[in-house]
PDB file of C-alpha atoms in Angstrom:
ATOM      1  CA  MET A   1     -11.380 -35.358  36.239  1.00 79.00           C
ATOM      2  CA  HIS A   2     -14.432 -35.566  34.009  1.00 84.00           C
ATOM      3  CA  VAL A   3     -14.714 -33.161  31.039  1.00 83.00           C
ATOM      4  CA  HIS A   4     -18.178 -32.907  29.596  1.00 89.00           C
ATOM      5  CA  ARG A   5     -18.571 -33.945  25.943  1.00 90.00           C
ATOM      6  CA  PHE A   6     -19.671 -30.447  24.821  1.00 92.00           C
ATOM      7  CA  GLU A   7     -16.734 -28.845  26.635  1.00 93.00           C
ATOM      8  CA  ARG A   8     -14.385 -31.189  24.757  1.00 92.00           C
ATOM      9  CA  VAL A   9     -16.016 -30.239  21.437  1.00 95.00           C
ATOM     10  CA  TRP A  10     -15.603 -26.527  22.142  1.00 95.00           C
ATOM     11  CA  LEU A  11     -12.046 -27.027  23.392  1.00 94.00           C
ATOM     12  CA  VAL A  12     -11.091 -28.887  20.207  1.00 95.00           C
ATOM     13  CA  ALA A  13     -12.856 -26.254  18.064  1.00 96.00           C
ATOM     14  CA  ALA A  14     -11.046 -23.390  19.826  1.00 97.00           C
ATOM     15  CA  LEU A  15      -7.649 -25.067  19.564  1.00 96.00           C
ATOM     16  CA  SER A  16      -8.295 -25.842  15.883  1.00 97.00           C
ATOM     17  CA  MET A  17      -9.072 -22.173  15.221  1.00 97.00           C
ATOM     18  CA  ILE A  18      -5.870 -21.096  16.955  1.00 97.00           C
ATOM     19  CA  VAL A  19      -3.835 -23.539  14.836  1.00 97.00           C
ATOM     20  CA  LEU A  20      -5.641 -22.282  11.706  1.00 96.00           C
ATOM     21  CA  PHE A  21      -4.907 -18.621  12.526  1.00 95.00           C
ATOM     22  CA  VAL A  22      -1.237 -19.280  13.302  1.00 95.00           C
ATOM     23  CA  GLY A  23      -0.968 -21.325  10.093  1.00 93.00           C
ATOM     24  CA  THR A  24      -2.526 -18.528   8.048  1.00 90.00           C
ATOM     25  CA  VAL A  25      -0.134 -15.913   9.433  1.00 86.00           C
ATOM     26  CA  THR A  26       2.844 -18.232   8.900  1.00 86.00           C
ATOM     27  CA  PHE A  27       1.761 -18.950   5.314  1.00 85.00           C
ATOM     28  CA  GLY A  28       1.386 -15.227   4.598  1.00 78.00           C
ATOM     29  CA  ALA A  29       4.796 -14.393   6.038  1.00 77.00           C
ATOM     30  CA  VAL A  30       6.781 -17.299   4.593  1.00 80.00           C
ATOM     31  CA  VAL A  31       5.107 -18.506   1.408  1.00 79.00           C
ATOM     32  CA  ALA A  32       3.127 -15.506   0.117  1.00 68.00           C
ATOM     33  CA  GLY A  33       5.801 -12.993   1.109  1.00 65.00           C
ATOM     34  CA  TYR A  34       3.646 -10.520   3.046  1.00 65.00           C
ATOM     35  CA  GLY A  35       5.565  -8.322   5.416  1.00 63.00           C
ATOM     36  CA  MET A  36       5.407  -5.294   7.632  1.00 61.00           C
ATOM     37  CA  VAL A  37       6.761  -1.827   6.893  1.00 58.00           C
ATOM     38  CA  ASP A  38      10.273  -1.707   8.238  1.00 58.00           C
ATOM     39  CA  ALA A  39      13.520   0.175   7.795  1.00 58.00           C
ATOM     40  CA  GLU A  40      14.195  -1.626   4.489  1.00 67.00           C
ATOM     41  CA  GLY A  41      12.482   1.204   2.554  1.00 70.00           C
ATOM     42  CA  GLY A  42      14.663   3.764   4.240  1.00 77.00           C
ATOM     43  CA  GLN A  43      14.371   6.586   6.710  1.00 83.00           C
ATOM     44  CA  VAL A  44      12.937   9.973   5.753  1.00 87.00           C
ATOM     45  CA  ASP A  45      12.439  13.301   7.486  1.00 86.00           C
ATOM     46  CA  PRO A  46       9.110  12.807   9.299  1.00 85.00           C
ATOM     47  CA  THR A  47       8.054  16.434   8.769  1.00 85.00           C
ATOM     48  CA  ASP A  48       9.107  16.779   5.105  1.00 88.00           C
ATOM     49  CA  PRO A  49      10.005  13.502   3.354  1.00 89.00           C
ATOM     50  CA  THR A  50      10.989  15.293   0.122  1.00 86.00           C
ATOM     51  CA  THR A  51      14.141  16.680   1.781  1.00 88.00           C
ATOM     52  CA  SER A  52      15.473  13.177   2.439  1.00 86.00           C
ATOM     53  CA  GLU A  53      18.039  11.485   0.202  1.00 85.00           C
ATOM     54  CA  SER A  54      15.915   8.335  -0.142  1.00 84.00           C
ATOM     55  CA  PHE A  55      12.774  10.197  -1.296  1.00 90.00           C
ATOM     56  CA  ARG A  56      12.091  12.406  -4.324  1.00 89.00           C
ATOM     57  CA  GLU A  57       9.561  15.082  -5.119  1.00 91.00           C
ATOM     58  CA  PRO A  58       6.219  13.278  -5.469  1.00 93.00           C
ATOM     59  CA  GLY A  59       5.515  12.066  -9.006  1.00 92.00           C
ATOM     60  CA  VAL A  60       6.177   9.362 -11.596  1.00 93.00           C
ATOM     61  CA  TYR A  61       9.779   8.598 -12.617  1.00 92.00           C
ATOM     62  CA  ASN A  62      11.419   6.198 -15.080  1.00 89.00           C
ATOM     63  CA  GLY A  63      12.801   3.157 -13.314  1.00 84.00           C
ATOM     64  CA  SER A  64      16.164   1.498 -13.748  1.00 83.00           C
ATOM     65  CA  GLU A  65      14.788  -0.921 -16.379  1.00 87.00           C
ATOM     66  CA  ALA A  66      12.567  -0.505 -19.412  1.00 86.00           C
ATOM     67  CA  GLY A  67       8.912  -0.835 -18.495  1.00 88.00           C
ATOM     68  CA  HIS A  68       9.586  -0.100 -14.831  1.00 94.00           C
ATOM     69  CA  TYR A  69       8.446   3.104 -13.130  1.00 94.00           C
ATOM     70  CA  ASP A  70       8.919   4.577  -9.670  1.00 94.00           C
ATOM     71  CA  VAL A  71       6.046   6.535  -8.139  1.00 95.00           C
ATOM     72  CA  TYR A  72       6.782   8.705  -5.120  1.00 95.00           C
ATOM     73  CA  VAL A  73       3.667   9.475  -3.069  1.00 96.00           C
ATOM     74  CA  GLU A  74       3.522  11.764  -0.060  1.00 94.00           C
ATOM     75  CA  THR A  75       0.574  11.275   2.279  1.00 94.00           C
ATOM     76  CA  ARG A  76      -0.713  14.277   4.191  1.00 92.00           C
ATOM     77  CA  ARG A  77      -3.863  15.088   6.063  1.00 90.00           C
ATOM     78  CA  PHE A  78      -6.081  14.445   4.021  1.00 92.00           C
ATOM     79  CA  ALA A  79      -4.595  13.875   0.584  1.00 94.00           C
ATOM     80  CA  PHE A  80      -2.241  11.781  -1.499  1.00 95.00           C
ATOM     81  CA  VAL A  81       0.306  13.852  -3.444  1.00 93.00           C
ATOM     82  CA  PRO A  82      -0.034  12.992  -6.313  1.00 94.00           C
ATOM     83  CA  GLY A  83      -3.291  11.090  -6.404  1.00 91.00           C
ATOM     84  CA  THR A  84      -5.966  13.259  -4.828  1.00 91.00           C
ATOM     85  CA  THR A  85      -6.049  16.506  -6.822  1.00 92.00           C
ATOM     86  CA  GLU A  86      -4.338  15.004  -9.854  1.00 93.00           C
ATOM     87  CA  PRO A  87      -4.410  11.275 -10.640  1.00 94.00           C
ATOM     88  CA  ILE A  88      -1.299   9.133 -10.737  1.00 95.00           C
ATOM     89  CA  ARG A  89      -0.882   7.930 -14.349  1.00 94.00           C
ATOM     90  CA  VAL A  90       1.185   4.876 -15.244  1.00 94.00           C
ATOM     91  CA  PRO A  91       1.275   2.836 -18.473  1.00 93.00           C
ATOM     92  CA  ALA A  92      -0.304  -0.575 -18.882  1.00 94.00           C
ATOM     93  CA  ASN A  93       2.033  -3.587 -19.144  1.00 93.00           C
ATOM     94  CA  SER A  94       4.498  -2.079 -16.701  1.00 94.00           C
ATOM     95  CA  THR A  95       5.982  -2.733 -13.294  1.00 94.00           C
ATOM     96  CA  VAL A  96       5.487   0.087 -10.811  1.00 95.00           C
ATOM     97  CA  THR A  97       7.263   0.582  -7.502  1.00 94.00           C
ATOM     98  CA  PHE A  98       5.466   2.889  -5.105  1.00 94.00           C
ATOM     99  CA  HIS A  99       7.555   4.787  -2.549  1.00 94.00           C
ATOM    100  CA  VAL A 100       5.158   6.092   0.105  1.00 95.00           C
ATOM    101  CA  ALA A 101       5.974   8.405   3.008  1.00 94.00           C
ATOM    102  CA  SER A 102       3.898  10.378   5.490  1.00 93.00           C
ATOM    103  CA  ALA A 103       4.498  14.002   6.337  1.00 90.00           C
ATOM    104  CA  ASP A 104       2.364  14.137   9.471  1.00 92.00           C
ATOM    105  CA  VAL A 105       0.564  11.114  10.964  1.00 94.00           C
ATOM    106  CA  LEU A 106       0.062   7.412  10.288  1.00 94.00           C
ATOM    107  CA  HIS A 107      -1.800   6.849   7.005  1.00 95.00           C
ATOM    108  CA  GLY A 108      -2.756   3.875   4.890  1.00 95.00           C
ATOM    109  CA  PHE A 109      -2.084   3.515   1.162  1.00 95.00           C
ATOM    110  CA  GLU A 110      -4.311   1.002  -0.591  1.00 95.00           C
ATOM    111  CA  VAL A 111      -4.829   0.740  -4.345  1.00 95.00           C
ATOM    112  CA  VAL A 112      -8.272  -0.828  -4.654  1.00 94.00           C
ATOM    113  CA  GLY A 113      -8.431  -3.964  -6.796  1.00 90.00           C
ATOM    114  CA  THR A 114      -4.712  -4.758  -6.413  1.00 90.00           C
ATOM    115  CA  ASN A 115      -2.470  -6.307  -3.771  1.00 86.00           C
ATOM    116  CA  ILE A 116      -1.043  -2.893  -2.841  1.00 91.00           C
ATOM    117  CA  ASN A 117      -1.817  -2.132   0.783  1.00 91.00           C
ATOM    118  CA  THR A 118       0.742  -0.564   3.094  1.00 92.00           C
ATOM    119  CA  MET A 119       1.096   1.834   5.965  1.00 91.00           C
ATOM    120  CA  ALA A 120       2.720   5.244   5.629  1.00 92.00           C
ATOM    121  CA  ILE A 121       4.554   5.800   8.905  1.00 90.00           C
ATOM    122  CA  PRO A 122       6.155   9.184   9.667  1.00 91.00           C
ATOM    123  CA  GLY A 123       9.922   8.800   9.359  1.00 89.00           C
ATOM    124  CA  GLN A 124       9.717   5.611   7.246  1.00 90.00           C
ATOM    125  CA  LYS A 125       9.436   5.016   3.510  1.00 91.00           C
ATOM    126  CA  ALA A 126       7.222   2.106   2.490  1.00 91.00           C
ATOM    127  CA  VAL A 127       8.119   0.422  -0.809  1.00 91.00           C
ATOM    128  CA  VAL A 128       5.586  -1.726  -2.694  1.00 91.00           C
ATOM    129  CA  THR A 129       5.905  -3.113  -6.239  1.00 91.00           C
ATOM    130  CA  ALA A 130       3.090  -4.294  -8.508  1.00 92.00           C
ATOM    131  CA  GLU A 131       2.495  -5.096 -12.163  1.00 93.00           C
ATOM    132  CA  PHE A 132      -0.294  -3.448 -14.117  1.00 94.00           C
ATOM    133  CA  ASP A 133      -1.333  -5.379 -17.222  1.00 92.00           C
ATOM    134  CA  LYS A 134      -4.601  -3.753 -18.270  1.00 92.00           C
ATOM    135  CA  ALA A 135      -5.637  -0.149 -18.704  1.00 93.00           C
ATOM    136  CA  ARG A 136      -8.168   0.783 -16.035  1.00 95.00           C
ATOM    137  CA  GLU A 137      -8.782   3.141 -13.156  1.00 96.00           C
ATOM    138  CA  HIS A 138      -8.113   2.236  -9.525  1.00 96.00           C
ATOM    139  CA  GLY A 139      -9.153   4.086  -6.420  1.00 96.00           C
ATOM    140  CA  ILE A 140      -6.600   4.960  -3.760  1.00 97.00           C
ATOM    141  CA  VAL A 141      -7.819   5.014  -0.174  1.00 96.00           C
ATOM    142  CA  CYS A 142      -6.390   5.644   3.260  1.00 95.00           C
ATOM    143  CA  ASN A 143      -7.265   2.646   5.408  1.00 93.00           C
ATOM    144  CA  GLU A 144      -5.717   3.913   8.654  1.00 93.00           C
ATOM    145  CA  TYR A 145      -7.723   6.457  10.631  1.00 94.00           C
ATOM    146  CA  CYS A 146      -5.782   9.723  10.371  1.00 92.00           C
ATOM    147  CA  GLY A 147      -8.152  12.354  11.756  1.00 91.00           C
ATOM    148  CA  GLU A 148     -11.466  14.076  11.232  1.00 93.00           C
ATOM    149  CA  GLY A 149     -11.068  14.322   7.425  1.00 92.00           C
ATOM    150  CA  HIS A 150     -10.063  10.668   6.990  1.00 93.00           C
ATOM    151  CA  HIS A 151     -13.297   9.783   5.176  1.00 92.00           C
ATOM    152  CA  ASP A 152     -12.413  12.300   2.419  1.00 92.00           C
ATOM    153  CA  MET A 153      -8.875  10.987   1.870  1.00 95.00           C
ATOM    154  CA  ALA A 154      -9.047   9.295  -1.517  1.00 95.00           C
ATOM    155  CA  GLY A 155      -7.268   9.441  -4.848  1.00 95.00           C
ATOM    156  CA  THR A 156      -7.015   7.858  -8.270  1.00 96.00           C
ATOM    157  CA  LEU A 157      -4.485   5.693 -10.101  1.00 96.00           C
ATOM    158  CA  GLU A 158      -5.038   5.618 -13.859  1.00 95.00           C
ATOM    159  CA  VAL A 159      -3.412   2.792 -15.775  1.00 95.00           C
ATOM    160  CA  ILE A 160      -3.483   4.048 -19.357  1.00 94.00           C
ATOM    161  CA  PRO A 161      -2.486   2.417 -22.665  1.00 93.00           C
ATOM    162  CA  GLN A 162       1.233   2.679 -23.448  1.00 87.00           C
ATOM    163  CA  SER A 163       0.527   4.737 -26.595  1.00 87.00           C
ATOM    164  CA  GLU A 164      -1.318   7.395 -24.595  1.00 87.00           C
ATOM    165  CA  PHE A 165       1.326   7.364 -21.883  1.00 84.00           C
ATOM    166  CA  ASN A 166       4.157   7.951 -24.350  1.00 71.00           C
ATOM    167  CA  ALA A 167       2.329  10.933 -25.791  1.00 56.00           C
ATOM    168  CA  SER A 168       1.868  12.501 -22.370  1.00 58.00           C
ATOM    169  CA  ALA A 169       4.469  14.240 -20.238  1.00 54.00           C
ATOM    170  CA  GLU A 170       3.803  12.124 -17.149  1.00 60.00           C
ATOM    171  CA  VAL A 171       7.329  10.980 -16.368  1.00 64.00           C
ATOM    172  CA  GLN A 172       9.823  13.294 -14.735  1.00 64.00           C
TER     173      GLN A 172
END
């Protein structure tokens, strides 16, 4: 059987792309540590996550170690609680673990300019940890279509200097 030269070129190019894509996904899963939302974060009540044992009232809490904070965020059509009407405030030079749960439909939780990007699935709690070194403001966006008001679903994360954070009553 004769395979034309251009067909061979395209066949090799297509197979190379497949190998590249599989390699990229494997690298992300094994080396970089990317993963999917799973039951590791815990189960929550899909209609009201705050009634579940593994989820608190939305807000910022002191973590188990100094310089570590837990932020509980509830996603609803079409807001982040906290985040949309009132910004989430955390101190600079801290480690923050976000616990995100949805009270209605599938939502996305992305903190722009960071590596925080997860899905909020009804009945599941997503857990994502990041370090914030510098004081600055980050946008929070929903990157999963959640309905007709999806384009308005946005919020703010303010990383503020430690001295300002200590003076405020942010932590519960």
